[in-house]
Coordinates of C-alpha atoms and ligand atoms in Angstrom, one line a residue:
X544 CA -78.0 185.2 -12.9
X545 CA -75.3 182.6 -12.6
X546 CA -75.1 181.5 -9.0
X547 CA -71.5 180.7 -9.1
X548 CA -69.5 182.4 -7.0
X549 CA -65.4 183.3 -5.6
X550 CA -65.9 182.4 -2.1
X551 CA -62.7 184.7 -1.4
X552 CA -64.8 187.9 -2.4
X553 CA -67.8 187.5 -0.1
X554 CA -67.7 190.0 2.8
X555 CA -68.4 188.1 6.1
X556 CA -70.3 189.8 8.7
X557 CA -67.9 188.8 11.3
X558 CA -69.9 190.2 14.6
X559 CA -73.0 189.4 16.3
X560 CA -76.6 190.8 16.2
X561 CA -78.3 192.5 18.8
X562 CA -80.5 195.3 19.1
X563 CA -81.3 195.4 15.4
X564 CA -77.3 195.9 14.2
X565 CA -73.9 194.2 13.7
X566 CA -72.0 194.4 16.9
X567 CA -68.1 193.4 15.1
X568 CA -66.4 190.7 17.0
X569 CA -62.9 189.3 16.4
X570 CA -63.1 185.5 15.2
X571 CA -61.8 183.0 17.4
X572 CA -63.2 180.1 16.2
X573 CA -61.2 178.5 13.1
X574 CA -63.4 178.1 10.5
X575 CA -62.8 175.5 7.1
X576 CA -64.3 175.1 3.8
X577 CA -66.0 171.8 3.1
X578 CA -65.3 171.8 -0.7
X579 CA -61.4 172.5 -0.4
X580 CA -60.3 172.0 2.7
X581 CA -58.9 175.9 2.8
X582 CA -59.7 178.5 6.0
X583 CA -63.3 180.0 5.4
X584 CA -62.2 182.3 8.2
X585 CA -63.0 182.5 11.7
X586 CA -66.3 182.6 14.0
X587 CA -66.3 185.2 17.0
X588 CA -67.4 183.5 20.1
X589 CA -70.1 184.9 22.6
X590 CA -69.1 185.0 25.7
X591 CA -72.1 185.0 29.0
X592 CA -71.5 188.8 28.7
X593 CA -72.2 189.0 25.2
X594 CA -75.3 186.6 25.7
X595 CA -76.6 188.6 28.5
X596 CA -76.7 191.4 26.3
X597 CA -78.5 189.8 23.6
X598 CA -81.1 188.3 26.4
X599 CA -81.8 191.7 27.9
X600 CA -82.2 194.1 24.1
X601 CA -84.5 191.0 23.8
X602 CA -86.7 191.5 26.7
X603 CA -86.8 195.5 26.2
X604 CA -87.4 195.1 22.2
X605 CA -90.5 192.7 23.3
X606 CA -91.7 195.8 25.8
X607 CA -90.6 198.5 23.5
X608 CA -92.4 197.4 20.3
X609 CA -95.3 195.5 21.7
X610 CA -94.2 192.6 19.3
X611 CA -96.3 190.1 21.1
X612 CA -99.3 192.3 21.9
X613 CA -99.7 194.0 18.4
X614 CA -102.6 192.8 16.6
X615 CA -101.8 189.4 15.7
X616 CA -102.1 190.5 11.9
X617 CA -99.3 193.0 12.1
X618 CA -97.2 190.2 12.8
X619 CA -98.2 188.3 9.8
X620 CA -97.6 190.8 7.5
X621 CA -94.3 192.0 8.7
X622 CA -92.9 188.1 8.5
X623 CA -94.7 187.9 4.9
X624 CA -92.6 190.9 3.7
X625 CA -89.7 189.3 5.7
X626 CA -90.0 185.7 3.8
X627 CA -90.4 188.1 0.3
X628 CA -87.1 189.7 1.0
X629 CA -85.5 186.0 2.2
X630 CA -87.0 184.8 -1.3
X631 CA -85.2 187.9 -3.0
X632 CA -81.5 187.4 -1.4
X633 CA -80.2 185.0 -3.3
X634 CA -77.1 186.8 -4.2
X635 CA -76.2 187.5 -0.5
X636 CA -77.9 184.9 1.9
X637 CA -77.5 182.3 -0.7
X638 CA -73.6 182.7 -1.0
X639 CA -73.4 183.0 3.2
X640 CA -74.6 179.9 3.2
X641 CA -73.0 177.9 0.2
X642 CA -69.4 179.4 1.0
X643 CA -68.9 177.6 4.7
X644 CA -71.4 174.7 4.9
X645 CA -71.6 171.6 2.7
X646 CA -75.2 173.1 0.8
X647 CA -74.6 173.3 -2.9
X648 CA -75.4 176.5 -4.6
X649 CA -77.7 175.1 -6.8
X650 CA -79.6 174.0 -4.2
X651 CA -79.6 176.7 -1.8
X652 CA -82.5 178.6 -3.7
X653 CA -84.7 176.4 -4.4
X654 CA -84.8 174.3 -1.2
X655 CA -82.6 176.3 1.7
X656 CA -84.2 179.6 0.9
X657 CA -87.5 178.8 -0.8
X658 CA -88.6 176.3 2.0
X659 CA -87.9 178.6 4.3
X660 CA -89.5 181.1 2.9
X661 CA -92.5 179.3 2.7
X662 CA -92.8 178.0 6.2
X663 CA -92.1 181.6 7.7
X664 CA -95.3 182.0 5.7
X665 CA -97.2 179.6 6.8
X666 CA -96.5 180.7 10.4
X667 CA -97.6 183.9 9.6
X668 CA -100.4 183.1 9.1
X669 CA -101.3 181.1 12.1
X670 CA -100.7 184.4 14.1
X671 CA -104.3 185.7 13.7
X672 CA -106.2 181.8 13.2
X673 CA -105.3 180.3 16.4
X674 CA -106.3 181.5 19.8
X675 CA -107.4 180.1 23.1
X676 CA -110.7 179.0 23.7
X677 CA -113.8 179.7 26.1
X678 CA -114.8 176.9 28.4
X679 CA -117.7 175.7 29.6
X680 CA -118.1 176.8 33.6
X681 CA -120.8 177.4 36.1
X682 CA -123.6 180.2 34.4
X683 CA -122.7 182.6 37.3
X684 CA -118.7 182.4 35.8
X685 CA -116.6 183.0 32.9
X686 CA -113.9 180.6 32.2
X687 CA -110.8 181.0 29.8
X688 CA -108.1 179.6 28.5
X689 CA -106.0 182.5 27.3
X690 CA -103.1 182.1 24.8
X691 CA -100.0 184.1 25.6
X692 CA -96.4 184.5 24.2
X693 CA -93.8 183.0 26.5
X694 CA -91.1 185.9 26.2
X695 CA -87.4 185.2 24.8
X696 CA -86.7 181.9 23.0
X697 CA -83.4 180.9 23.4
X698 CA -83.0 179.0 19.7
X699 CA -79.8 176.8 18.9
X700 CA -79.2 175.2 15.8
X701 CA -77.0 172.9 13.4
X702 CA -74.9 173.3 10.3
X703 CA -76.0 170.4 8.2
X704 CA -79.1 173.2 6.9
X705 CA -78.3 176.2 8.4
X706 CA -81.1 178.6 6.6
X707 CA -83.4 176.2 7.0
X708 CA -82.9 175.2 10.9
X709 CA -83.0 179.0 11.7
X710 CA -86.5 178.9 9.7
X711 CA -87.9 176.4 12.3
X712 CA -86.9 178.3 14.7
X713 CA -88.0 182.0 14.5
X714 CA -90.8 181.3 12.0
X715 CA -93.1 180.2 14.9
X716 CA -91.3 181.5 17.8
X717 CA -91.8 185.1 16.5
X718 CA -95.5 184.1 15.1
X719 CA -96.5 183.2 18.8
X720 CA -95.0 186.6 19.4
X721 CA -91.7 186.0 21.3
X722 CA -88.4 187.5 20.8
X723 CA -85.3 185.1 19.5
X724 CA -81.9 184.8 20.8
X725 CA -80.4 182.0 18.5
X726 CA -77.2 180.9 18.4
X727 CA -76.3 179.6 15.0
X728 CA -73.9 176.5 14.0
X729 CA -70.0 178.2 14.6
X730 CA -69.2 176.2 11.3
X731 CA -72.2 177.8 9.4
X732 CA -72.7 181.0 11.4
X733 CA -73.2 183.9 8.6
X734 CA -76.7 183.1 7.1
X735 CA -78.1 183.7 10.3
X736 CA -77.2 187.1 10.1
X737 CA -78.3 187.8 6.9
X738 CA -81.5 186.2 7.8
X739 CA -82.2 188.9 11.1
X740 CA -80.9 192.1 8.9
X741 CA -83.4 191.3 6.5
X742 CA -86.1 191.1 9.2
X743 CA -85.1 194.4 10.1
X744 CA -85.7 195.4 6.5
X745 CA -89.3 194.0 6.4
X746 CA -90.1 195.7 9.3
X747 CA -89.9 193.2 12.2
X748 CA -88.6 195.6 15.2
X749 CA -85.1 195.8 16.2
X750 CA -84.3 193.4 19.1
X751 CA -87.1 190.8 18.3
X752 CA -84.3 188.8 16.5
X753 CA -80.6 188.7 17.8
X754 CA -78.1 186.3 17.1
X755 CA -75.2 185.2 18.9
X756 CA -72.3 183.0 17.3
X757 CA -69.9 181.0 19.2
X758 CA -69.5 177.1 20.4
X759 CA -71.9 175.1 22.4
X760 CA -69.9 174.5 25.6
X761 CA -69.4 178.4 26.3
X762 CA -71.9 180.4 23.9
X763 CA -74.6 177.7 24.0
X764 CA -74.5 177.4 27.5
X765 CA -74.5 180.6 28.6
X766 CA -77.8 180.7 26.5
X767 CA -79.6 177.6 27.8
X768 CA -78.8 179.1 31.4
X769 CA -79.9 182.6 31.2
X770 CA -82.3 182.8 33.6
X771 CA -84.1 185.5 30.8
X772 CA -84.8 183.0 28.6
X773 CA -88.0 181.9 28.3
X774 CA -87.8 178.5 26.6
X775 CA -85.1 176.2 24.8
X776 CA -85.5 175.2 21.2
X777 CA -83.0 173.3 19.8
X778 CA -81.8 171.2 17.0
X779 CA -79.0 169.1 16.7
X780 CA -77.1 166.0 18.2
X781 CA -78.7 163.4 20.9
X782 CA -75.5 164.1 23.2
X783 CA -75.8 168.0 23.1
X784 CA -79.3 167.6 23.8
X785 CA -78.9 165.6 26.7
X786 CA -76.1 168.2 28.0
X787 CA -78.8 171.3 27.4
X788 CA -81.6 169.4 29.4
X789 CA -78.7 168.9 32.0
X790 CA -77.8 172.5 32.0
X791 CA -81.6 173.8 31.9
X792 CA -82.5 171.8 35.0
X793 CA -79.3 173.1 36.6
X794 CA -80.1 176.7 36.4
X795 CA -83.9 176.6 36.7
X796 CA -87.4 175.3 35.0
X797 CA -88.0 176.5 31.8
X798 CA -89.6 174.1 28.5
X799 CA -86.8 172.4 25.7
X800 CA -88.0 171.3 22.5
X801 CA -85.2 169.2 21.3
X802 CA -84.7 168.0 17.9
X803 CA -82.2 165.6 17.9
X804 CA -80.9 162.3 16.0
X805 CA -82.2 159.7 13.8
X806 CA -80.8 155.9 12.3
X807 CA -84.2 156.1 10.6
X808 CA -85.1 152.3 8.9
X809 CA -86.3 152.2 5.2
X810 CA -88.8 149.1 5.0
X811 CA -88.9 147.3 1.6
X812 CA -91.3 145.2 0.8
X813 CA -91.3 142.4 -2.0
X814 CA -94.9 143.8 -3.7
X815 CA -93.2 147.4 -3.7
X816 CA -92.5 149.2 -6.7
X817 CA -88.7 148.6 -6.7
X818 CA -87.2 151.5 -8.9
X819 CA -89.1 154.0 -6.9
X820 CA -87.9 152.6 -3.8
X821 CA -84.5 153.3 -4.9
X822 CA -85.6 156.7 -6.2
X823 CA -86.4 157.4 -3.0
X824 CA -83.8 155.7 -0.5
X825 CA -81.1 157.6 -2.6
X826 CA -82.4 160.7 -2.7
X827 CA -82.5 160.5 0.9
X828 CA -79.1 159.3 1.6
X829 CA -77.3 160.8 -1.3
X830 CA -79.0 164.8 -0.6
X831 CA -76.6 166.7 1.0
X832 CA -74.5 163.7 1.2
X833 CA -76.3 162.3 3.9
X834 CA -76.0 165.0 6.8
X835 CA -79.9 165.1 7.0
X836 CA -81.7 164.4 10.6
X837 CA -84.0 162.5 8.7
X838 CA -81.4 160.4 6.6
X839 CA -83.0 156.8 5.7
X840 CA -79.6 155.1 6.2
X841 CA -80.7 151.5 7.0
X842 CA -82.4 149.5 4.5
X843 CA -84.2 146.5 5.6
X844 CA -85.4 144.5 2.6
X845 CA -87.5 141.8 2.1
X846 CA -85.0 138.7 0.7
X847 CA -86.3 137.5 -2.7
X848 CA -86.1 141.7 -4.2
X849 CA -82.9 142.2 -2.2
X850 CA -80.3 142.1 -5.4
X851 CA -83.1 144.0 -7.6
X852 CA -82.6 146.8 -5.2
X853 CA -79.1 146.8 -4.8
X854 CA -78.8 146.9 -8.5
X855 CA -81.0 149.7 -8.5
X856 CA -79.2 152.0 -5.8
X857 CA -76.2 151.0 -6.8
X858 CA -76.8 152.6 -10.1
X859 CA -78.3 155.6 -8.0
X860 CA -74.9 155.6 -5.8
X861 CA -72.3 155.6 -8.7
X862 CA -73.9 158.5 -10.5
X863 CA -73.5 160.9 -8.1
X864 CA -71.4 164.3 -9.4
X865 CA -69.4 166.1 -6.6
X866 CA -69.3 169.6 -6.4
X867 CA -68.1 172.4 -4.9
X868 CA -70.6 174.4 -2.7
X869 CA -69.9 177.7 -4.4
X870 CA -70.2 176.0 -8.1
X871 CA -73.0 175.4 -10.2
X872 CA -73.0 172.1 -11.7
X873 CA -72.3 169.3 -9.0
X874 CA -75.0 167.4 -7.3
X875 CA -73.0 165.6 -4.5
X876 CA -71.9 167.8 -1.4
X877 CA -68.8 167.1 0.8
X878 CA -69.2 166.0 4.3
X879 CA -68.2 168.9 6.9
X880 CA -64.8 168.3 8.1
X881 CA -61.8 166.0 7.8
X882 CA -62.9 164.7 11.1
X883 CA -66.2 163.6 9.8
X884 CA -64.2 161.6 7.0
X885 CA -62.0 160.0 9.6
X886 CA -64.9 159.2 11.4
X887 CA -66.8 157.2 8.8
X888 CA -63.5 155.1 8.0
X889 CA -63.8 154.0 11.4
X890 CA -67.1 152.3 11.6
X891 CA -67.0 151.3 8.0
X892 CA -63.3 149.7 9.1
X893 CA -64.9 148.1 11.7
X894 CA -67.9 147.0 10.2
X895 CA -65.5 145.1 7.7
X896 CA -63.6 143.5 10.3
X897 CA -67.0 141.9 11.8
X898 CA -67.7 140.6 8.4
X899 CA -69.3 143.6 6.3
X900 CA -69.9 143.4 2.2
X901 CA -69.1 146.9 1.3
X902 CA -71.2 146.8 -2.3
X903 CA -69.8 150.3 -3.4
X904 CA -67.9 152.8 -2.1
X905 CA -65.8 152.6 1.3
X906 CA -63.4 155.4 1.3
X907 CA -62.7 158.9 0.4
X908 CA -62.9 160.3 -2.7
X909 CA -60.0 161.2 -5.0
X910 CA -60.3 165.1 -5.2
X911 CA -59.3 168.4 -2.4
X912 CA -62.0 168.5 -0.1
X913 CA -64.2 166.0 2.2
X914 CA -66.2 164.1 -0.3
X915 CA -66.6 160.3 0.8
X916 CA -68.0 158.0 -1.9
X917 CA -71.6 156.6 -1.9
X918 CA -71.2 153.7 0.4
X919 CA -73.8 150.6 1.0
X920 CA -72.8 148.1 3.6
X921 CA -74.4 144.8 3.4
X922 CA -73.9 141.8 5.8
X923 CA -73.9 144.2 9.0
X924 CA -75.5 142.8 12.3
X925 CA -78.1 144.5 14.2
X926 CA -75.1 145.2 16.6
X927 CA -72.3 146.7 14.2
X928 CA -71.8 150.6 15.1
X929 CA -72.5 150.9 11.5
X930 CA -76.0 149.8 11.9
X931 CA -77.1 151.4 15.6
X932 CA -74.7 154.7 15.3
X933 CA -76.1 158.0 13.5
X934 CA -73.1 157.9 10.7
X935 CA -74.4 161.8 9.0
X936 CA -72.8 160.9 6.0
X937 CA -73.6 159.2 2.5
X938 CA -73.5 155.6 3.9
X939 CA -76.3 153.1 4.0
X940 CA -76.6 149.7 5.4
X941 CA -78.3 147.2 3.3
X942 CA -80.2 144.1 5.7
X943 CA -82.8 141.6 4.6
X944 CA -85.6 139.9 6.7
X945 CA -88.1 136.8 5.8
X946 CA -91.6 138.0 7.2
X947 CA -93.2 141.4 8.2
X948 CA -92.1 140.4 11.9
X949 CA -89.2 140.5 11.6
X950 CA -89.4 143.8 9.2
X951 CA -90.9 145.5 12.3
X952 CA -88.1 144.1 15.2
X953 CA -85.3 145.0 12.6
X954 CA -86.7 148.2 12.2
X955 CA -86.9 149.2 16.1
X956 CA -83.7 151.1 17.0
X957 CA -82.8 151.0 20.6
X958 CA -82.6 154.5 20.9
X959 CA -83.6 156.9 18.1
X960 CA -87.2 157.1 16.4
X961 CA -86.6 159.7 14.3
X962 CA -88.6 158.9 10.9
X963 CA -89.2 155.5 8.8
X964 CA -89.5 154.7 5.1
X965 CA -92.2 151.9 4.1
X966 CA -92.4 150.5 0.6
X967 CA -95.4 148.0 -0.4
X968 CA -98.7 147.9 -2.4
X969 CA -100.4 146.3 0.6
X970 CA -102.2 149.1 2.6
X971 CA -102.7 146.7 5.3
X972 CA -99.2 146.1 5.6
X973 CA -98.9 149.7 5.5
X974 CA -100.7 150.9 8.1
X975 CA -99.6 147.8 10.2
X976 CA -95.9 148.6 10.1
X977 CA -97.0 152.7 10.4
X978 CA -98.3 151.4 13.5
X979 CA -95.4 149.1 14.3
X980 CA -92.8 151.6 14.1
X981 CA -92.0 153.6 17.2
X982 CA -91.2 156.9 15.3
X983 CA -92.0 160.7 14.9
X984 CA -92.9 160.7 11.1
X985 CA -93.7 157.3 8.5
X986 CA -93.6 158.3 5.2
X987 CA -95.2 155.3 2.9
X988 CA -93.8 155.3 -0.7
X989 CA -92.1 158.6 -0.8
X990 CA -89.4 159.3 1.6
X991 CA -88.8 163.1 2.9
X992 CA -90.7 166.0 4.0
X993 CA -93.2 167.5 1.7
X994 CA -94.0 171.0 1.3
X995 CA -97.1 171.0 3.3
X996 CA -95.8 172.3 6.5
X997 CA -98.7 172.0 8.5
X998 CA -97.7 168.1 9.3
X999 CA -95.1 168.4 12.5
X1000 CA -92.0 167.0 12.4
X1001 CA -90.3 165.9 15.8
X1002 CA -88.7 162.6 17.2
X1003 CA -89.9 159.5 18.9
X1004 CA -87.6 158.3 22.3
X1005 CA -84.0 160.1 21.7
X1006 CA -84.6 161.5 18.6
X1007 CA -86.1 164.5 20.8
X1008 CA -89.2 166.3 22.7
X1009 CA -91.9 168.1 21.3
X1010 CA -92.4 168.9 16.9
X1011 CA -91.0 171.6 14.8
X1012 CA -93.4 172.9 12.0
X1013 CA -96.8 172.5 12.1
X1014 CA -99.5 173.8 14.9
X1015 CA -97.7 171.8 17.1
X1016 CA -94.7 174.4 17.1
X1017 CA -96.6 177.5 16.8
X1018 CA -98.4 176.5 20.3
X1019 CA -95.0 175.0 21.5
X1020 CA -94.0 179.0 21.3
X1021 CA -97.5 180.2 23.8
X1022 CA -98.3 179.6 27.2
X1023 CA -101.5 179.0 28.3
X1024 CA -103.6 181.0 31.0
X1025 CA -106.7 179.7 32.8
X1026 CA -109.1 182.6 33.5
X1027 CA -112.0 182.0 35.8
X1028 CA -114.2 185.3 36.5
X1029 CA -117.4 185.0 38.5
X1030 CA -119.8 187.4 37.0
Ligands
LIG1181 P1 -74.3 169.4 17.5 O1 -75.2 168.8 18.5 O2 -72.8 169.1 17.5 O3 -74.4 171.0 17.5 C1 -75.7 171.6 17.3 C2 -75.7 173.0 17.9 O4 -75.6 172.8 19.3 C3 -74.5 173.8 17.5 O5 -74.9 175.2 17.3 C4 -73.5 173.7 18.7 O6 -72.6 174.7 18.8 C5 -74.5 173.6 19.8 N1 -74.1 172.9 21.0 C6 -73.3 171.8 21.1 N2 -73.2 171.5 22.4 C7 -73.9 172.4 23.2 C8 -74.2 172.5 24.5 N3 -73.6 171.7 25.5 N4 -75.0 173.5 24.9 C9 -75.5 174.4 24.0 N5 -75.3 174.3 22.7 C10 -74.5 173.3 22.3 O7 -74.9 168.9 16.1 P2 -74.4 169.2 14.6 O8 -73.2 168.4 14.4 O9 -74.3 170.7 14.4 O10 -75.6 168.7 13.8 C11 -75.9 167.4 13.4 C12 -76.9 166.8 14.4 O11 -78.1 167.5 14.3 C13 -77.2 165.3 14.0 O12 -77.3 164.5 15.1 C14 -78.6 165.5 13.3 O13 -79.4 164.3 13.4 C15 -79.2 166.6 14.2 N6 -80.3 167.2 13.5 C16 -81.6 166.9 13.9 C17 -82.7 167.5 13.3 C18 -84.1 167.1 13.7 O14 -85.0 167.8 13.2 N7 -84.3 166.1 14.5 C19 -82.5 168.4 12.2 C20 -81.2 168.7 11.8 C21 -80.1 168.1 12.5

């Protein structure tokens, strides 16, 4: 099957969904194309009516169907059949999400949808494997801890990986058997959809999921302040997070996890295996042209390997092939918007004003659409915006230190603690700087998540609270009930 496709042709379901159907909306919210700069249409927007609505068919869906009180196994083999039908959609959910975001077609199977796919598995089956526990007490008592769902999970997410962010969300949330209100990205809003109609296919009951579209300041809000939510998930930017903890502590007390920003360090070493380092820091700069939470975008290298490993990305950087979303072929997505572009200018104009080496790239490219060239930046300060702001596109900055000390106070950002890179052959050094680094995740030669999803994922300082994947986010989804019964 060729995965090509005429974005024009695709039929949007423009509405949202709640209560197990498409509820049509008229789109508000002006809606562009990343490849081409054309309209992809427009996004309803949720109103606190609309919300409401969605809040209260989730509340009676969790009564009416028992979702979180079903044998825990009944669960896990609805979401399998769900994640077998995800796996299946390529033609439909794949094209919803190549035709507004910046996610290349070629990549949407085997990454967007097949990740997902798997970690809606593997949350599955942690619906009948973990439980609460019996604890030790006087003889004449019984004392639990009892392991309950915590009701409606209000879930909002990004556009850099739409499919995939939704994943994280309802894959545990509706293991730990809670309903889901999420409200999507409005520049990616469609996949989410497809993603709850085809949990309606596999048998997950009407309600459980429903999904709202619409911005953050009146959809998202109305969310975060519903006093029928439950809990907060969300995943996004530092600033929005600091607004929902603002709004959540205005309207009442309810748990966020927030999953939020990174300026995540990549830690080069002068024993390391060079051309894998550059394998690596590429990869993770270049995929999805650098809109990635987890985006290794400052390289701190130890001096005497420094031009080895420029050489090498450079090489990595210049070979990139731009393509549209909806065509197979390219290997190099846009950026989002035309504001995104303007915004990268700025702090790469300003970092060469204060002094900056730009060793490729700089500016846009030469084609329709918001593709900005591979950039490295070398001779940036510790201070340049370049170096402490989350950029979320394709540029790195390229520093060098003289000892491991100074590897470790280079690498300490004074805000975010997303994720770190280290690349040596010492495993002292290793674990040394794994235990220097103030962050959520340190990946040591290799750079990325795996597929094991049972390792949590989750920020250190403002990067965010609490993990994604993993045990960690199935039990972030239960509340726990001490029990004490004298006999
Ligand atoms: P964003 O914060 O602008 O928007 C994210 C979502 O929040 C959107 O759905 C938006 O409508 C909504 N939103 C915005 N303001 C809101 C408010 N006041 N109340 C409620 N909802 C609100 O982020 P973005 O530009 O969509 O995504 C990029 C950001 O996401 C980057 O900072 C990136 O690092 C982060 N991100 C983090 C992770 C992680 O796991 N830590 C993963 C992916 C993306």
């Amino acid at each position: 099957m060729t995965l090509s496709f005429d974005p024009g042709s695709l039929a949007l379901p423009v509405g949202h969904f709640i209560g197990g159907r498409l509820i049509p909306a008229e789109g508000v919210i002006p809606m562009q194309r990343p490849s081409d700069g054309e309209s992809a249409g427009f996004c309803p927007l949720a109103d606190a009516g609309i919300v409401d609505q969605a809040v209260e068919n989730a509340r009676a869906a969790l009564k009416s169907s028992g979702w979180g009180a079903v044998a825990p196994r009944d669960r896990t083999r609805a979401m399998q059949a769900w994640a077998d039908l995800i796996e299946a959609d390529v033609a439909v959910l794949g094209r919803l999400e190549a035709v507004s975001s910046t996610r290349l077609i070629s990549q949407v199977p085997p990454f967007d949808i097949g990740v997902t796919a798997e970690q809606i598995r593997f949350f599955a089956e942690l619906a009948d494997k973990e439980c609460g526990a019996l604890v030790p007490t006087r003889d004449a008592s019984l004392g639990m801890i009892m392991d309950e769902p915590i009701g409606v999970i209000g879930a909002i997410t990004p556009w850099n990986f739409p499919i995939t962010m939704a994943g994280w969300k309802l894959g545990p949330a509706l293991a730990a058997g809670n309903a889901v209100v999420l409200k999507p990205s409005e520049l990616t809003p469609w996949s989410a959809i497809r993603l709850a109609e085809l949990a309606v296919k596999a048998g997950i009951p009407a309600g459980i999921i429903n999904i709202v579209l619409g911005d953050g300041p009146v959809t998202g809000n109305a969310l975060t302040g519903h006093p029928g939510v439950g809990k907060v998930s969300f995943t996004g930017s530092t600033g929005a997070g600091q607004a929902i903890m603002g709004n959540v502590a205005r309207t009442g007390i309810k748990p966020v996890t927030l999953e939020l920003g990174g300026k995540s360090p990549q830690v080069v070493f002068a024993d390391a295996d060079i051309a894998l380092a550059a394998r690596c820091i590429a990869g993770s700069i270049l995929f999805n042209a650098g809109q990635a939470c987890v985006a290794g975008s400052r390289v701190l290298v130890e001096e005497s390997v420094a031009p080895a490993l420029a050489d090498a990305l450079i090489a990595h950087f210049t070979a990139v092939k731009p393509g549209k979303t909806w065509e197979e072929g390219g290997d190099f997505s846009p950026v989002i918007s035309s504001r995104q572009i303007a915004r990268m200018d700025g702090i790469i104009g300003a970092a060469r004003d204060q002094g900056a080496e730009v060793l490729t790239g700089g500016a846009q490219m030469d084609r329709p659409g918001y593709y900005y060239q591979p950039t490295i930046l070398a001779g940036v300060t510790q201070n340049s915006p370049a170096v402490t702001e989350e950029i979320f596109g394709p540029v790195l900055t390229f520093q060098t230190f003289a000892s491991d000390d100074q590897a470790l106070q280079m690498a300490d950002h004074p805000t975010y603690g997303l994720c770190s890179g280290v690349y040596t052959k010492d495993l002292s050094r290793a674990v040394r700087m794994t235990r220097g680094i103030e962050a959520g995740t340190i990946w040591v030669n290799r750079y990325g998540r795996s597929r094991d999803h049972v390792l949590p994922t989750g920020g250190y300082k403002s990067s965010g609270i609490g993990k994604d994947l993993g045990r960690e986010a199935y039990h972030a989804n239960r509340r726990s009930k001490s029990v004490l019964i004298d006999l």
